[in-house]
XYZ file of N, CA and C in Angstrom:
363
model
N 28.812 -58.029 -49.187
C 29.830 -57.186 -48.597
C 31.064 -57.191 -49.495
N 31.498 -56.025 -49.889
C 32.654 -55.911 -50.761
C 33.922 -55.828 -49.920
N 34.908 -56.621 -50.269
C 36.166 -56.618 -49.541
C 37.299 -56.019 -50.357
N 37.095 -55.853 -51.618
C 38.131 -55.366 -52.521
C 37.788 -53.950 -52.952
N 38.695 -53.002 -52.680
C 38.388 -51.590 -52.898
C 39.578 -50.850 -53.498
N 39.271 -49.941 -54.427
C 40.242 -48.983 -54.957
C 39.589 -47.612 -54.847
N 40.341 -46.623 -54.362
C 39.787 -45.284 -54.150
C 40.656 -44.235 -54.834
N 40.006 -43.242 -55.432
C 40.668 -42.080 -56.027
C 39.877 -40.838 -55.641
N 40.549 -39.715 -55.555
C 39.872 -38.457 -55.263
C 39.690 -37.673 -56.552
N 38.510 -37.089 -56.690
C 38.199 -36.221 -57.831
C 37.530 -34.972 -57.291
N 38.307 -33.935 -57.049
C 37.743 -32.692 -56.514
C 37.042 -32.925 -55.192
N 35.744 -32.621 -55.151
C 34.951 -32.767 -53.928
C 34.549 -34.202 -53.621
N 34.782 -35.109 -54.555
C 34.285 -36.479 -54.390
C 35.417 -37.478 -54.219
N 35.184 -38.419 -53.328
C 36.027 -39.600 -53.253
C 35.312 -40.667 -54.079
N 35.982 -41.160 -55.116
C 35.397 -42.159 -56.001
C 35.909 -43.527 -55.552
N 34.982 -44.450 -55.300
C 35.326 -45.756 -54.751
C 34.835 -46.849 -55.696
N 35.753 -47.719 -56.105
C 35.406 -48.903 -56.881
C 35.548 -50.092 -55.942
N 34.488 -50.895 -55.865
C 34.496 -52.100 -55.043
C 34.066 -53.274 -55.908
N 34.586 -54.450 -55.597
C 34.198 -55.619 -56.377
C 34.170 -56.871 -55.522
N 33.416 -57.816 -56.032
C 33.380 -59.150 -55.455
C 33.093 -60.133 -56.577
N 33.348 -61.381 -56.289
C 33.079 -62.442 -57.247
C 31.716 -63.057 -56.940
N 31.024 -63.429 -57.985
C 29.819 -64.244 -57.870
C 30.101 -65.457 -58.744
N 30.557 -66.523 -58.103
C 31.066 -67.652 -58.875
C 32.328 -67.200 -59.573
N 32.345 -67.274 -60.908
C 33.496 -66.817 -61.685
C 33.261 -65.445 -62.311
N 32.142 -64.828 -62.011
C 31.788 -63.534 -62.587
C 32.069 -62.408 -61.597
N 32.012 -61.163 -62.088
C 32.333 -60.001 -61.273
C 31.111 -59.110 -61.050
N 30.990 -58.633 -59.828
C 30.050 -57.571 -59.489
C 30.910 -56.395 -59.053
N 30.761 -55.269 -59.738
C 31.607 -54.102 -59.486
C 30.711 -52.888 -59.254
N 31.049 -52.087 -58.246
C 30.333 -50.832 -58.028
C 31.329 -49.683 -58.086
N 30.833 -48.557 -58.571
C 31.603 -47.318 -58.589
C 30.703 -46.259 -57.988
N 31.155 -45.647 -56.904
C 30.292 -44.703 -56.205
C 31.106 -43.528 -55.695
N 30.377 -42.450 -55.388
C 31.037 -41.277 -54.844
C 30.029 -40.199 -54.528
N 30.421 -39.286 -53.646
C 29.506 -38.221 -53.231
C 28.316 -38.824 -52.525
N 27.125 -38.413 -52.937
C 25.887 -39.004 -52.413
C 25.639 -40.287 -53.205
N 26.012 -41.415 -52.628
C 25.983 -42.700 -53.329
C 24.557 -43.147 -53.639
N 24.398 -43.788 -54.781
C 23.110 -44.289 -55.227
C 23.363 -45.208 -56.417
N 22.319 -45.791 -56.962
C 22.444 -46.527 -58.219
C 21.867 -45.638 -59.310
N 22.736 -45.182 -60.201
C 22.316 -44.340 -61.313
C 22.233 -45.119 -62.611
N 23.086 -46.131 -62.732
C 23.101 -46.967 -63.939
C 23.679 -48.326 -63.599
N 23.204 -49.333 -64.300
C 23.737 -50.685 -64.157
C 23.957 -51.258 -65.554
N 25.128 -51.845 -65.746
C 25.471 -52.412 -67.051
C 25.949 -53.846 -66.864
N 25.772 -54.633 -67.911
C 26.275 -56.003 -67.933
C 27.207 -56.129 -69.128
N 28.411 -56.607 -68.865
C 29.379 -56.892 -69.924
C 29.487 -58.393 -70.092
N 29.454 -58.840 -71.340
C 29.491 -60.275 -71.638
C 30.572 -60.530 -72.681
N 31.400 -61.520 -72.420
C 32.442 -61.913 -73.374
C 31.946 -63.075 -74.211
N 32.060 -62.941 -75.523
C 31.655 -63.996 -76.458
C 32.909 -64.744 -76.906
N 33.074 -65.972 -76.399
C 34.261 -66.771 -76.734
C 34.348 -67.068 -78.229
N 33.221 -67.296 -78.872
C 33.226 -67.647 -80.287
C 33.691 -66.492 -81.165
N 33.300 -65.283 -80.824
C 33.670 -64.105 -81.621
C 34.870 -63.360 -81.040
N 35.283 -63.730 -79.819
C 36.408 -63.092 -79.113
C 36.198 -61.582 -78.963
N 34.962 -61.206 -78.576
C 34.662 -59.797 -78.310
C 33.752 -59.686 -77.090
N 33.763 -58.511 -76.512
C 32.852 -58.204 -75.406
C 31.809 -57.214 -75.871
N 30.611 -57.380 -75.353
C 29.547 -56.411 -75.577
C 28.965 -56.052 -74.216
N 28.269 -54.928 -74.167
C 27.641 -54.536 -72.907
C 26.323 -53.837 -73.190
N 25.450 -53.909 -72.199
C 24.159 -53.228 -72.244
C 23.974 -52.504 -70.927
N 23.217 -51.403 -70.956
C 23.079 -50.582 -69.748
C 21.625 -50.181 -69.536
N 21.274 -50.054 -68.273
C 20.000 -49.463 -67.869
C 20.352 -48.258 -67.013
N 19.786 -47.125 -67.352
C 20.047 -45.900 -66.605
C 18.753 -45.423 -65.972
N 18.834 -44.995 -64.729
C 17.664 -44.459 -64.060
C 17.368 -43.063 -64.589
N 16.091 -42.686 -64.654
C 15.736 -41.354 -65.172
C 16.467 -40.249 -64.408
N 17.019 -39.309 -65.162
C 17.698 -38.166 -64.564
C 19.136 -38.419 -64.164
N 19.646 -39.616 -64.432
C 21.025 -39.940 -64.068
C 21.887 -40.003 -65.317
N 23.193 -39.779 -65.124
C 24.092 -39.688 -66.274
C 25.272 -40.643 -66.210
N 25.186 -41.671 -65.404
C 26.310 -42.590 -65.265
C 26.349 -43.686 -66.333
N 25.408 -43.672 -67.268
C 25.316 -44.782 -68.214
C 26.576 -44.974 -69.046
N 27.237 -43.897 -69.456
C 28.460 -44.031 -70.257
C 29.578 -44.691 -69.474
N 29.729 -44.277 -68.232
C 30.755 -44.872 -67.372
C 30.474 -46.359 -67.189
N 29.245 -46.708 -66.842
C 28.892 -48.106 -66.566
C 29.019 -48.970 -67.819
N 28.536 -48.474 -68.945
C 28.559 -49.238 -70.195
C 29.987 -49.580 -70.606
N 30.854 -48.574 -70.626
C 32.245 -48.790 -71.043
C 33.002 -49.655 -70.031
N 32.787 -49.425 -68.745
C 33.494 -50.206 -67.727
C 33.100 -51.679 -67.781
N 31.819 -51.970 -67.929
C 31.371 -53.368 -68.006
C 31.987 -54.063 -69.217
N 32.014 -53.372 -70.351
C 32.610 -53.947 -71.565
C 34.107 -54.158 -71.389
N 34.778 -53.157 -70.849
C 36.231 -53.211 -70.683
C 36.642 -54.346 -69.724
N 35.948 -54.465 -68.603
C 36.291 -55.498 -67.621
C 36.004 -56.889 -68.172
N 34.848 -57.079 -68.804
C 34.533 -58.408 -69.351
C 35.469 -58.767 -70.501
N 35.914 -57.765 -71.255
C 36.870 -58.015 -72.328
C 38.191 -58.533 -71.778
N 38.628 -57.977 -70.662
C 39.878 -58.427 -70.055
C 39.725 -59.770 -69.356
N 38.660 -59.932 -68.580
C 38.501 -61.126 -67.748
C 37.894 -62.316 -68.486
N 37.186 -62.036 -69.587
C 36.406 -63.047 -70.307
C 35.304 -63.612 -69.413
N 34.847 -62.809 -68.490
C 33.801 -63.167 -67.534
C 32.662 -62.162 -67.628
N 31.475 -62.612 -67.287
C 30.347 -61.691 -67.196
C 30.617 -60.711 -66.060
N 30.328 -59.441 -66.324
C 30.554 -58.388 -65.335
C 29.300 -57.546 -65.202
N 28.821 -57.387 -63.981
C 27.759 -56.431 -63.683
C 28.443 -55.227 -63.048
N 28.200 -54.055 -63.616
C 28.851 -52.829 -63.152
C 27.770 -51.798 -62.830
N 27.743 -51.378 -61.568
C 26.772 -50.373 -61.123
C 27.508 -49.090 -60.778
N 26.960 -47.960 -61.201
C 27.598 -46.673 -60.933
C 26.588 -45.699 -60.350
N 27.052 -44.932 -59.360
C 26.214 -43.902 -58.759
C 27.068 -42.857 -58.080
N 27.241 -41.721 -58.741
C 28.055 -40.627 -58.218
C 27.211 -39.367 -58.299
N 27.076 -38.667 -57.177
C 26.281 -37.443 -57.171
C 26.952 -36.379 -56.316
N 27.077 -35.199 -56.878
C 27.509 -34.017 -56.144
C 26.475 -32.924 -56.372
N 26.042 -32.290 -55.311
C 25.123 -31.158 -55.455
C 25.810 -30.048 -56.237
N 25.054 -29.383 -57.098
C 25.547 -28.248 -57.880
C 26.833 -28.568 -58.638
N 26.890 -29.745 -59.229
C 28.082 -30.180 -59.950
C 28.294 -29.314 -61.197
N 29.543 -29.028 -61.491
C 29.887 -28.232 -62.672
C 30.273 -29.160 -63.821
N 30.297 -28.616 -65.023
C 30.734 -29.390 -66.183
C 32.159 -29.869 -66.024
N 33.007 -29.025 -65.461
C 34.402 -29.401 -65.223
C 34.494 -30.573 -64.239
N 33.664 -30.549 -63.200
C 33.662 -31.653 -62.232
C 33.175 -32.949 -62.880
N 32.173 -32.854 -63.737
C 31.685 -34.039 -64.444
C 32.799 -34.634 -65.299
N 33.492 -33.784 -66.066
C 34.593 -34.259 -66.906
C 35.668 -34.946 -66.078
N 36.001 -34.373 -64.937
C 37.040 -34.941 -64.069
C 36.584 -36.287 -63.481
N 35.325 -36.382 -63.082
C 34.806 -37.638 -62.543
C 34.833 -38.730 -63.612
N 34.467 -38.399 -64.847
C 34.526 -39.379 -65.935
C 35.969 -39.832 -66.140
N 36.901 -38.889 -66.126
C 38.318 -39.204 -66.293
C 38.820 -40.103 -65.154
N 38.510 -39.746 -63.922
C 38.946 -40.534 -62.763
C 38.284 -41.911 -62.775
N 37.036 -41.990 -63.205
C 36.346 -43.280 -63.290
C 37.080 -44.207 -64.246
N 37.511 -43.693 -65.378
C 38.250 -44.496 -66.345
C 39.591 -44.946 -65.760
N 40.260 -44.051 -65.061
C 41.542 -44.381 -64.429
C 41.367 -45.488 -63.392
N 40.335 -45.374 -62.579
C 40.133 -46.350 -61.508
C 39.741 -47.724 -62.073
N 38.994 -47.752 -63.165
C 38.678 -49.030 -63.824
C 39.959 -49.649 -64.385
N 40.818 -48.823 -64.981
C 42.096 -49.334 -65.481
C 42.971 -49.860 -64.347
N 42.945 -49.204 -63.195
C 43.697 -49.695 -62.024
C 43.160 -51.052 -61.581
N 41.830 -51.216 -61.624
C 41.215 -52.498 -61.271
C 41.694 -53.591 -62.217
N 41.688 -53.316 -63.503
C 42.129 -54.298 -64.486
C 43.606 -54.627 -64.283
N 44.415 -53.641 -63.994
C 45.837 -53.882 -63.716
C 45.999 -54.745 -62.471
N 45.194 -54.486 -61.436
C 45.222 -55.332 -60.256
C 44.915 -56.780 -60.610
N 43.878 -56.991 -61.410
C 43.509 -58.347 -61.815
C 44.644 -59.000 -62.599
N 45.255 -58.233 -63.491
C 46.352 -58.731 -64.317
C 47.517 -59.218 -63.444
N 47.783 -58.513 -62.362
C 48.921 -58.824 -61.505
C 48.601 -59.847 -60.421
N 47.314 -60.038 -60.077
C 46.974 -60.834 -58.905
C 46.039 -62.012 -59.140
N 45.497 -62.128 -60.326
C 44.521 -63.210 -60.548
C 45.059 -64.195 -61.559
């Protein structure tokens, strides 16, 4: 059960980022419209090299892999913790403009999450 939530509106969709801790690591979901799992990414921070890397699995026919891959890397880079990031946003008859806006809002909401962590953790 996720208790921590940030929400933004993007046209027809309400985009919701939720997170919880698993030990010292993060589980983060980003969902909107007809919610589902479209992609899952893992971000890992390497203390020795002082960099984060991420890997993603995308379900066939889904396009959330870019959002999940970058968000997992970005969050683990800031937190120095392993991050699992799942994304699933679907709107029927979505337009290219709506896709661009959802990608933009997704990036904004991830940055808001990181700012929250910076101020509260």
